[in-house]
JSON list of C-alpha atoms in Angstrom, two decimals:
[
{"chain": "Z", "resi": 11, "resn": "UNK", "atom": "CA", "xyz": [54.50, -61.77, -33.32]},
{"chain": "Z", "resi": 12, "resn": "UNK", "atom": "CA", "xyz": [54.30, -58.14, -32.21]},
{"chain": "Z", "resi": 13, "resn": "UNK", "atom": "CA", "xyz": [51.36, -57.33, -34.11]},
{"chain": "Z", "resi": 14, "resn": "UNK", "atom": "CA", "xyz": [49.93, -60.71, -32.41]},
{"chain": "Z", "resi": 15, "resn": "UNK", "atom": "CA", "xyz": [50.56, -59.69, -28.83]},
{"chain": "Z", "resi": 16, "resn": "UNK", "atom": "CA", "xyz": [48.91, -56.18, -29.70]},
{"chain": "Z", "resi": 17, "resn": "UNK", "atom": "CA", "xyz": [45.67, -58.01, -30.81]},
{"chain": "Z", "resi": 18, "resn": "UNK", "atom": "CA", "xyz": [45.40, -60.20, -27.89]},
{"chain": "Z", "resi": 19, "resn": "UNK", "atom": "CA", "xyz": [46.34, -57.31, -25.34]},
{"chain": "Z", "resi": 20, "resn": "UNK", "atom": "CA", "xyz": [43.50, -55.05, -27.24]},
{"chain": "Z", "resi": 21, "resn": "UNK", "atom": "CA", "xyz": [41.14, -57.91, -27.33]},
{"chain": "Z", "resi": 22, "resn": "UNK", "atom": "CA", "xyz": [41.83, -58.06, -23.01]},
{"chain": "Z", "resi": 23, "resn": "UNK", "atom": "CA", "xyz": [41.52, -54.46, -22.77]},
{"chain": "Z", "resi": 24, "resn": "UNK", "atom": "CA", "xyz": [38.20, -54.29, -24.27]},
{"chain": "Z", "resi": 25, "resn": "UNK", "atom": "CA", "xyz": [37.01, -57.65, -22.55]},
{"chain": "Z", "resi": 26, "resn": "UNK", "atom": "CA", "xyz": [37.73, -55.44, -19.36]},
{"chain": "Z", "resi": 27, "resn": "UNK", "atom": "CA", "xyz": [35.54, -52.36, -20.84]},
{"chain": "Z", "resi": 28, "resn": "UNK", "atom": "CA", "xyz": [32.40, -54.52, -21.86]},
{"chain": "Z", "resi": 29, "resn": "UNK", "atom": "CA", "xyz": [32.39, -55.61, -18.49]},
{"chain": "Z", "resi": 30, "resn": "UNK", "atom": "CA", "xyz": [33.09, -52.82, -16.81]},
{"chain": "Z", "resi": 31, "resn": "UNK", "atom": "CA", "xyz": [30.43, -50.72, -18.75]},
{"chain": "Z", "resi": 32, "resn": "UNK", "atom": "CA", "xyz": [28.07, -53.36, -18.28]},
{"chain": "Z", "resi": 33, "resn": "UNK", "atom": "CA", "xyz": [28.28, -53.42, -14.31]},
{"chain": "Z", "resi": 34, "resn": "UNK", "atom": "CA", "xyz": [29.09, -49.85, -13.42]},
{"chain": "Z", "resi": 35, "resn": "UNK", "atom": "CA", "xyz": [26.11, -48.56, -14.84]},
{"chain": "Z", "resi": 36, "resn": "UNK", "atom": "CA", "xyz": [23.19, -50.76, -14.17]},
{"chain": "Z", "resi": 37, "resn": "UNK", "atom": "CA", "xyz": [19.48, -50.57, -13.50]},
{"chain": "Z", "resi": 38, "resn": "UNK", "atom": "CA", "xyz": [17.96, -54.20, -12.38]},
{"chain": "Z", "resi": 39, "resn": "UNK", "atom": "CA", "xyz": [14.69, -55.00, -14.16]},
{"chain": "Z", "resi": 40, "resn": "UNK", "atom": "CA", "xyz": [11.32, -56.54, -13.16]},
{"chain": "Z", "resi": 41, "resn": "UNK", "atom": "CA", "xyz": [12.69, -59.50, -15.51]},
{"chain": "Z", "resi": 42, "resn": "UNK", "atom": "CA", "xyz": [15.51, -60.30, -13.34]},
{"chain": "Z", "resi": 43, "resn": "UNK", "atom": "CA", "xyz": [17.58, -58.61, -16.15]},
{"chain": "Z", "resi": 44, "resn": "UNK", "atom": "CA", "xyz": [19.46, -55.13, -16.24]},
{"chain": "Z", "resi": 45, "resn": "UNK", "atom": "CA", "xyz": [19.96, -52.42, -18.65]},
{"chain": "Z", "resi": 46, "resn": "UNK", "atom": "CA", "xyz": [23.43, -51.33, -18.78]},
{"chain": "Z", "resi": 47, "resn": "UNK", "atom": "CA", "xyz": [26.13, -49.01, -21.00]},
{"chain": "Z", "resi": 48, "resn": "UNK", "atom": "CA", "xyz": [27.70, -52.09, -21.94]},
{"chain": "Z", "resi": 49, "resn": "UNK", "atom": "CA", "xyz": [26.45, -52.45, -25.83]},
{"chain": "Z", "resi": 50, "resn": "UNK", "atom": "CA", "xyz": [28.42, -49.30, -26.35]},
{"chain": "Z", "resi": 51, "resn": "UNK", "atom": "CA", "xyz": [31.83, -51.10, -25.81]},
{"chain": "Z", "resi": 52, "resn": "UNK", "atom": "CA", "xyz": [30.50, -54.61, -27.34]},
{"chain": "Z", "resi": 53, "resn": "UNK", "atom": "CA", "xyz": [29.65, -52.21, -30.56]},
{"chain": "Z", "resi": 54, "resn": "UNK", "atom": "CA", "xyz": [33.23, -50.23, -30.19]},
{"chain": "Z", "resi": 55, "resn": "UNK", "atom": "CA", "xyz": [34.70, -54.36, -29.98]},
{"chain": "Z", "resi": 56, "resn": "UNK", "atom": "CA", "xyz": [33.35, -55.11, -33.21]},
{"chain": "Z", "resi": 57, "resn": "UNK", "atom": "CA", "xyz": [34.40, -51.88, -35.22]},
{"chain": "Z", "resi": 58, "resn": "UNK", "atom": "CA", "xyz": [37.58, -51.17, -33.51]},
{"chain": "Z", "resi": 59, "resn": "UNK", "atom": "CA", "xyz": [38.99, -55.03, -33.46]},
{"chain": "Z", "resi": 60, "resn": "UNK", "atom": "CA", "xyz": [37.57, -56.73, -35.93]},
{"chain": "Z", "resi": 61, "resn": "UNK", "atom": "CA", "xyz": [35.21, -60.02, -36.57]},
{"chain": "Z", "resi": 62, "resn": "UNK", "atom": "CA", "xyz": [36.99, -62.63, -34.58]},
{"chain": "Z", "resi": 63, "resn": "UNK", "atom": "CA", "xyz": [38.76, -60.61, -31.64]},
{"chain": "Z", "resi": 64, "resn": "UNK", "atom": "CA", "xyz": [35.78, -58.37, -30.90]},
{"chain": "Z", "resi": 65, "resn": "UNK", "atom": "CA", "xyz": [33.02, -61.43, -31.05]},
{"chain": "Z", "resi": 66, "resn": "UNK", "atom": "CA", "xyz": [35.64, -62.48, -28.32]},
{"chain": "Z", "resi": 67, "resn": "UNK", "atom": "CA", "xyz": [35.45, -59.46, -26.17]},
{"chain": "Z", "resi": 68, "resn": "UNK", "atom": "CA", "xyz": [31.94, -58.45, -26.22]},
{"chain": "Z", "resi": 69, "resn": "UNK", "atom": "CA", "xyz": [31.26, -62.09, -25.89]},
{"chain": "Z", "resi": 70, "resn": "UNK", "atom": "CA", "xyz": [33.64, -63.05, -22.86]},
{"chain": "Z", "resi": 71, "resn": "UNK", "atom": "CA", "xyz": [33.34, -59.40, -21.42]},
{"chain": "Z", "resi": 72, "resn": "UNK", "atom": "CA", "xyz": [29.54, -59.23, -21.03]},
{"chain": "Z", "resi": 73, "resn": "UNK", "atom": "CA", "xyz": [29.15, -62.72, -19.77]},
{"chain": "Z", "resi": 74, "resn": "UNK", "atom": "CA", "xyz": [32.00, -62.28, -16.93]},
{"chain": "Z", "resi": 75, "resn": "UNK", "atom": "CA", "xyz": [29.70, -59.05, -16.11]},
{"chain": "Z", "resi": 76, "resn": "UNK", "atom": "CA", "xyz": [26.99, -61.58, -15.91]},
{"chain": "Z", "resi": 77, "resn": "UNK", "atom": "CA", "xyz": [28.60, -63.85, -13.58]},
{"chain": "Z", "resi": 78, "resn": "UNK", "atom": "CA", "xyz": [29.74, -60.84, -11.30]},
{"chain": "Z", "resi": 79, "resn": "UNK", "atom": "CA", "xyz": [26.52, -59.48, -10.95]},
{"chain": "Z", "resi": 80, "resn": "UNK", "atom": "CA", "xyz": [24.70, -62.70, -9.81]},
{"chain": "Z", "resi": 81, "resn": "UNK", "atom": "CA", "xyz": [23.09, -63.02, -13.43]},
{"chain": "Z", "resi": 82, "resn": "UNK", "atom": "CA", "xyz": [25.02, -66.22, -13.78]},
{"chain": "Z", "resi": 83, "resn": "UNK", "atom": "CA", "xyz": [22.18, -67.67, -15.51]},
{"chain": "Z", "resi": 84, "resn": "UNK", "atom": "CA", "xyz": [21.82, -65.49, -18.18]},
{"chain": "Z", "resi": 85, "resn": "UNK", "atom": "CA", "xyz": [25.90, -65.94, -19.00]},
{"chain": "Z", "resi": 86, "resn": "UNK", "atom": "CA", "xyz": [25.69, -68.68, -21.81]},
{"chain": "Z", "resi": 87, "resn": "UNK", "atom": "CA", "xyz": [23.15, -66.31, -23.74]},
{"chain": "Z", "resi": 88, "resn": "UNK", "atom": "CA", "xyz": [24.79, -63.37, -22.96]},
{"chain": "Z", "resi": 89, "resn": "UNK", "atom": "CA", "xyz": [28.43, -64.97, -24.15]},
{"chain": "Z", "resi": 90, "resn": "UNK", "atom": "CA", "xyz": [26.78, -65.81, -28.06]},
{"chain": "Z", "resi": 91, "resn": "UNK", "atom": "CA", "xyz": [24.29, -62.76, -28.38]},
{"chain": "Z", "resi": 92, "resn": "UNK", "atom": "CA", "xyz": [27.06, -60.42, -27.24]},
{"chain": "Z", "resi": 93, "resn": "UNK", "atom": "CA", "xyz": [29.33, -62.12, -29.23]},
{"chain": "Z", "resi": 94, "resn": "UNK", "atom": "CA", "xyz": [27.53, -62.37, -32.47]},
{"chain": "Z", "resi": 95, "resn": "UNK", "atom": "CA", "xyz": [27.23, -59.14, -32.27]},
{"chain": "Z", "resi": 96, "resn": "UNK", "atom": "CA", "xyz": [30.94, -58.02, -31.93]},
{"chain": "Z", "resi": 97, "resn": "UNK", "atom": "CA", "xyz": [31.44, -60.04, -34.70]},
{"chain": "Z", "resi": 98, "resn": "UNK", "atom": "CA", "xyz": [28.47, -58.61, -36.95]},
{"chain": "Z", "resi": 99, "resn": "UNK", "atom": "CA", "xyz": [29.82, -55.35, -36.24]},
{"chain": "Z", "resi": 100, "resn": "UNK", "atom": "CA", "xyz": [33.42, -56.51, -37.28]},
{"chain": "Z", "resi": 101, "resn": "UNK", "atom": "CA", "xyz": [32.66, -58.08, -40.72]},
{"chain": "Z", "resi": 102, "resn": "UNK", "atom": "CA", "xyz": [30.10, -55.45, -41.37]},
{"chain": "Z", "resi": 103, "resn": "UNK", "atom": "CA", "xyz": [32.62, -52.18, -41.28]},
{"chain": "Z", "resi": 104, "resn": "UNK", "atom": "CA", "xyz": [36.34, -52.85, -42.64]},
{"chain": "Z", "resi": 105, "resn": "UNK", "atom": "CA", "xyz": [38.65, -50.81, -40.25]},
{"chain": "Z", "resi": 106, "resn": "UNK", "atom": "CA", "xyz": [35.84, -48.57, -38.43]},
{"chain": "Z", "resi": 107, "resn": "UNK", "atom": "CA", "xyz": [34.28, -48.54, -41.96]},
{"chain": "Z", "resi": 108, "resn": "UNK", "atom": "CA", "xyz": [32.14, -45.30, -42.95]},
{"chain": "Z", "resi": 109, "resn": "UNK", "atom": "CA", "xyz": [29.44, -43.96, -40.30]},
{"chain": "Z", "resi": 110, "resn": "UNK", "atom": "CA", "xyz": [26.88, -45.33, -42.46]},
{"chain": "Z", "resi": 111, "resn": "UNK", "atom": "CA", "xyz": [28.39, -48.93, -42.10]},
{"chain": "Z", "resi": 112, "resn": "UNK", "atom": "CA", "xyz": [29.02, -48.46, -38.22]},
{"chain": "Z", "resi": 113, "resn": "UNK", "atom": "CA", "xyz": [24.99, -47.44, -37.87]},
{"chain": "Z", "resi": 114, "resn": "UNK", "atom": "CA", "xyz": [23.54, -50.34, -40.23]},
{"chain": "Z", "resi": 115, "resn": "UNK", "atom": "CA", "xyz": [25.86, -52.79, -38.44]},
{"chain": "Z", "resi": 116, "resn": "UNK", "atom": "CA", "xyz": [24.69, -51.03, -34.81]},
{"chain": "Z", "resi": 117, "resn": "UNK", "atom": "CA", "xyz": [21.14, -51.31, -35.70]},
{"chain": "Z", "resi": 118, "resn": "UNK", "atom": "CA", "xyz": [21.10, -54.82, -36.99]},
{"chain": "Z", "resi": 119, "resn": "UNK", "atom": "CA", "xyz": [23.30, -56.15, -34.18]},
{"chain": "Z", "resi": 120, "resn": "UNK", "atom": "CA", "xyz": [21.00, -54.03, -31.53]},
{"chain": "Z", "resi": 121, "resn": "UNK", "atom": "CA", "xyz": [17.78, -55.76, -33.16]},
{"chain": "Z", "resi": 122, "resn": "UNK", "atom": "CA", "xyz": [19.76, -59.16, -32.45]},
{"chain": "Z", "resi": 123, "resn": "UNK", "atom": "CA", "xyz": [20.02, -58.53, -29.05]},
{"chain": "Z", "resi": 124, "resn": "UNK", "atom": "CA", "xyz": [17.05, -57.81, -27.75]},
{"chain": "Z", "resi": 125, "resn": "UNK", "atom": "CA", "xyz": [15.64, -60.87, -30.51]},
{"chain": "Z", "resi": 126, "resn": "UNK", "atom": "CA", "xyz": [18.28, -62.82, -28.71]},
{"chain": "Z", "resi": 127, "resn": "UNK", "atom": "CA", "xyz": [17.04, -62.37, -25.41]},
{"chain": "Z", "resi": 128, "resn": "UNK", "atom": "CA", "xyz": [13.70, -62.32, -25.87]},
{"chain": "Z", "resi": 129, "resn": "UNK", "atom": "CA", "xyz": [14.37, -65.76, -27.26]},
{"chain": "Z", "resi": 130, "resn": "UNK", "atom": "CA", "xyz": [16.68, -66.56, -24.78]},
{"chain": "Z", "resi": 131, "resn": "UNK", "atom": "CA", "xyz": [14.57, -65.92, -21.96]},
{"chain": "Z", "resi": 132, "resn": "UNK", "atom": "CA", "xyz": [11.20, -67.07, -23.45]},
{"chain": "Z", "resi": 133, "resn": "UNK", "atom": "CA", "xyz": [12.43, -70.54, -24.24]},
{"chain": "Z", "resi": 134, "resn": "UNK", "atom": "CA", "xyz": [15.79, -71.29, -22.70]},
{"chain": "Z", "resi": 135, "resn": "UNK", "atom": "CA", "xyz": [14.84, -69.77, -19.15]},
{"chain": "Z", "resi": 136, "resn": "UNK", "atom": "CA", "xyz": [11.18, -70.51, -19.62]},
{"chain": "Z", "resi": 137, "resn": "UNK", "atom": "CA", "xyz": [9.64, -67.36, -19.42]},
{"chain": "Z", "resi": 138, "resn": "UNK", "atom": "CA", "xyz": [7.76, -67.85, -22.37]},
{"chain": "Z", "resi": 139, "resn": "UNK", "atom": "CA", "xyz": [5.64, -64.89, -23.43]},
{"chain": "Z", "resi": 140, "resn": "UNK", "atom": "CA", "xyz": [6.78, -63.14, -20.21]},
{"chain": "Z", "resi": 141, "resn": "UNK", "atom": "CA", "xyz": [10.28, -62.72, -21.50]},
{"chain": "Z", "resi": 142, "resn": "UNK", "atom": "CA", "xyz": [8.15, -59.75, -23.55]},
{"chain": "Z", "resi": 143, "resn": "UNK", "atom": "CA", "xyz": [8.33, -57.77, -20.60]},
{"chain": "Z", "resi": 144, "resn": "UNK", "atom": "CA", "xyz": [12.27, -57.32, -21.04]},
{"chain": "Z", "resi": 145, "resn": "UNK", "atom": "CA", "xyz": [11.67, -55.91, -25.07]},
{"chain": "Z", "resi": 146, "resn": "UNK", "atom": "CA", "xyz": [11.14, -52.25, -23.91]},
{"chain": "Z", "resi": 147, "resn": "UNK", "atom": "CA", "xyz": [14.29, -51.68, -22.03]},
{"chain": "Z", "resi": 148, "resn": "UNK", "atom": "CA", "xyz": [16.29, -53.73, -24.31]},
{"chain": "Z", "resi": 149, "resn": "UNK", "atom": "CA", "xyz": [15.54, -51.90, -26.98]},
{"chain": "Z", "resi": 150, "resn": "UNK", "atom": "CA", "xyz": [15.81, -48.57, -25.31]},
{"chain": "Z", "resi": 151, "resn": "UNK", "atom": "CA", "xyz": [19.69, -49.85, -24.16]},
{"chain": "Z", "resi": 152, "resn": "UNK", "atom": "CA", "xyz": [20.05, -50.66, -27.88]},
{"chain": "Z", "resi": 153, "resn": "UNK", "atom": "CA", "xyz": [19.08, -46.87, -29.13]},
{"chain": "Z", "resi": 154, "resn": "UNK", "atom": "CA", "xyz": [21.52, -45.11, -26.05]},
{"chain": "Z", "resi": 155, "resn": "UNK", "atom": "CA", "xyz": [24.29, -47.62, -26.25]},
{"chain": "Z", "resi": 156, "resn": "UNK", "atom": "CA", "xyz": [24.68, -47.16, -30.21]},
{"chain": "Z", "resi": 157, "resn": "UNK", "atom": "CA", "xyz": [24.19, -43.41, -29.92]},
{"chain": "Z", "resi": 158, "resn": "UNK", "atom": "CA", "xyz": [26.76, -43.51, -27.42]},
{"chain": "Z", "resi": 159, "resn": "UNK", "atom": "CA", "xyz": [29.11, -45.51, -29.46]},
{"chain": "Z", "resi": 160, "resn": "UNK", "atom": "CA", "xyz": [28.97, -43.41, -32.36]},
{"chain": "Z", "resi": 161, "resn": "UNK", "atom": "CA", "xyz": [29.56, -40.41, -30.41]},
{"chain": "Z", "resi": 162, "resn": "UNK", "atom": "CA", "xyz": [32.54, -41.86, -29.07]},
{"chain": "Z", "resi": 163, "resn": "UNK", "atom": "CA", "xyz": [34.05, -43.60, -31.98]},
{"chain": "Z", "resi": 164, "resn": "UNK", "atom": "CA", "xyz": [33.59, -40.26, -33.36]},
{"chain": "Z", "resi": 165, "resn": "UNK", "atom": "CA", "xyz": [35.15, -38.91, -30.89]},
{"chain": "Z", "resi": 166, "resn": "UNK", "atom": "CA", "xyz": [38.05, -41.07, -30.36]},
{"chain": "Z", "resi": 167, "resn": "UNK", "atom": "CA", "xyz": [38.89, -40.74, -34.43]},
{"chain": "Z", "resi": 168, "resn": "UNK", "atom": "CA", "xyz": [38.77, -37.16, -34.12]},
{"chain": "Z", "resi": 169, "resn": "UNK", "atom": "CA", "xyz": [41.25, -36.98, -31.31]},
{"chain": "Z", "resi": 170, "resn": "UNK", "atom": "CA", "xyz": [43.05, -39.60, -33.71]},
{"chain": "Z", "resi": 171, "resn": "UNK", "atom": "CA", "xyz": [43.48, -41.83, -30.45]},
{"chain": "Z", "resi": 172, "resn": "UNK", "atom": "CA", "xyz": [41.85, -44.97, -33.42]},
{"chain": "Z", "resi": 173, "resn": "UNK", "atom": "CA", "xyz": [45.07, -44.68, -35.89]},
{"chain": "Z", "resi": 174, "resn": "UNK", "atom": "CA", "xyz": [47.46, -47.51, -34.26]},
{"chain": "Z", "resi": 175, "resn": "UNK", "atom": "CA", "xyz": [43.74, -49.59, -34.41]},
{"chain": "Z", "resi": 176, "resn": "UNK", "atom": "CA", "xyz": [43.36, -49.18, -37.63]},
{"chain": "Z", "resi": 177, "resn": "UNK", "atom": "CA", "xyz": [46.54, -50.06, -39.26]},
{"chain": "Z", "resi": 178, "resn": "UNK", "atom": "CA", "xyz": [45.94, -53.50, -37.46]},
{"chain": "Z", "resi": 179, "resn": "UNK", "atom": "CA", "xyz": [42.89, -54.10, -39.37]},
{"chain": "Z", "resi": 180, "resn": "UNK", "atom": "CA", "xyz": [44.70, -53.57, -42.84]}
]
């Protein structure tokens, strides 16, 4: 039960920092998008929580950012890219996994995201081919937002504030 209540506290607290990270730091774009810092904690969700709690906080996190920031519509994509890729991240790297495993699963879930929303806003929001405008800053968010994560995950293990995370996963 304890170990229960620490998941669902963890999985709150990071909910909180993907939408935090995503609002406090944002730069509105010509596609009525934003690039924000807020892949960094959806990345950190994934590694540090696992599959199923950090698709749930990147997910839920980045989409209440969404809603916040009068981007309402772009919530329902933003709740199942952002969450596919907390939970990409989590069954790609088995308790923070190697720095090799955190990069291939950082890559391939940034790649999803801007795929996601090019997608999302080409079809879903009918942009069509104009959703293209929105690649170049999504991708450049992707690059700083998984450098940033690294650096901090790094970080953060160093200082060994991850331990109490980790024993969770095993």
């Amino acid at each position: 039960m304890k170990k229960q209540v620490k998941q669902i506290v963890m999985t709150a607290l990071f909910m909180a920092l993907c939408c935090t990270a995503t609002m406090v730091i944002h730069v509105p774009s010509p596609t009525q998008g934003f690039v924000n810092l807020g892949d960094c904690m959806v990345l950190l969700s994934g590694w540090l929580l696992g599959p199923w709690y950090g698709m749930a906080a990147a997910g839920v996190g980045s989409a209440m950012a969404d809603v916040l920031l009068s981007y309402a519509h772009y919530a329902p994509g933003t709740l199942v890219i952002k969450g596919a890729m907390g939970l990409l991240c989590g069954l790609m790297t088995a308790r923070g996994g190697s720095v090799a495993s955190r990069l291939t699963s950082g890559v391939l879930s940034e790649i999803w995201m801007v795929g996601g929303y090019f997608c999302y806003a080409g079809l879903l929001l009918g942009k069509g081919w104009g959703a293209a405008a929105s690649v170049p800053g999504n991708v450049f968010q992707g690059v700083v937002c998984l450098a940033a994560a690294l650096a901090l995950y790094e970080a953060l293990d160093r200082a060994r504030a991850l331990s109490f995370l980790k024993k969770e996963r095993s």
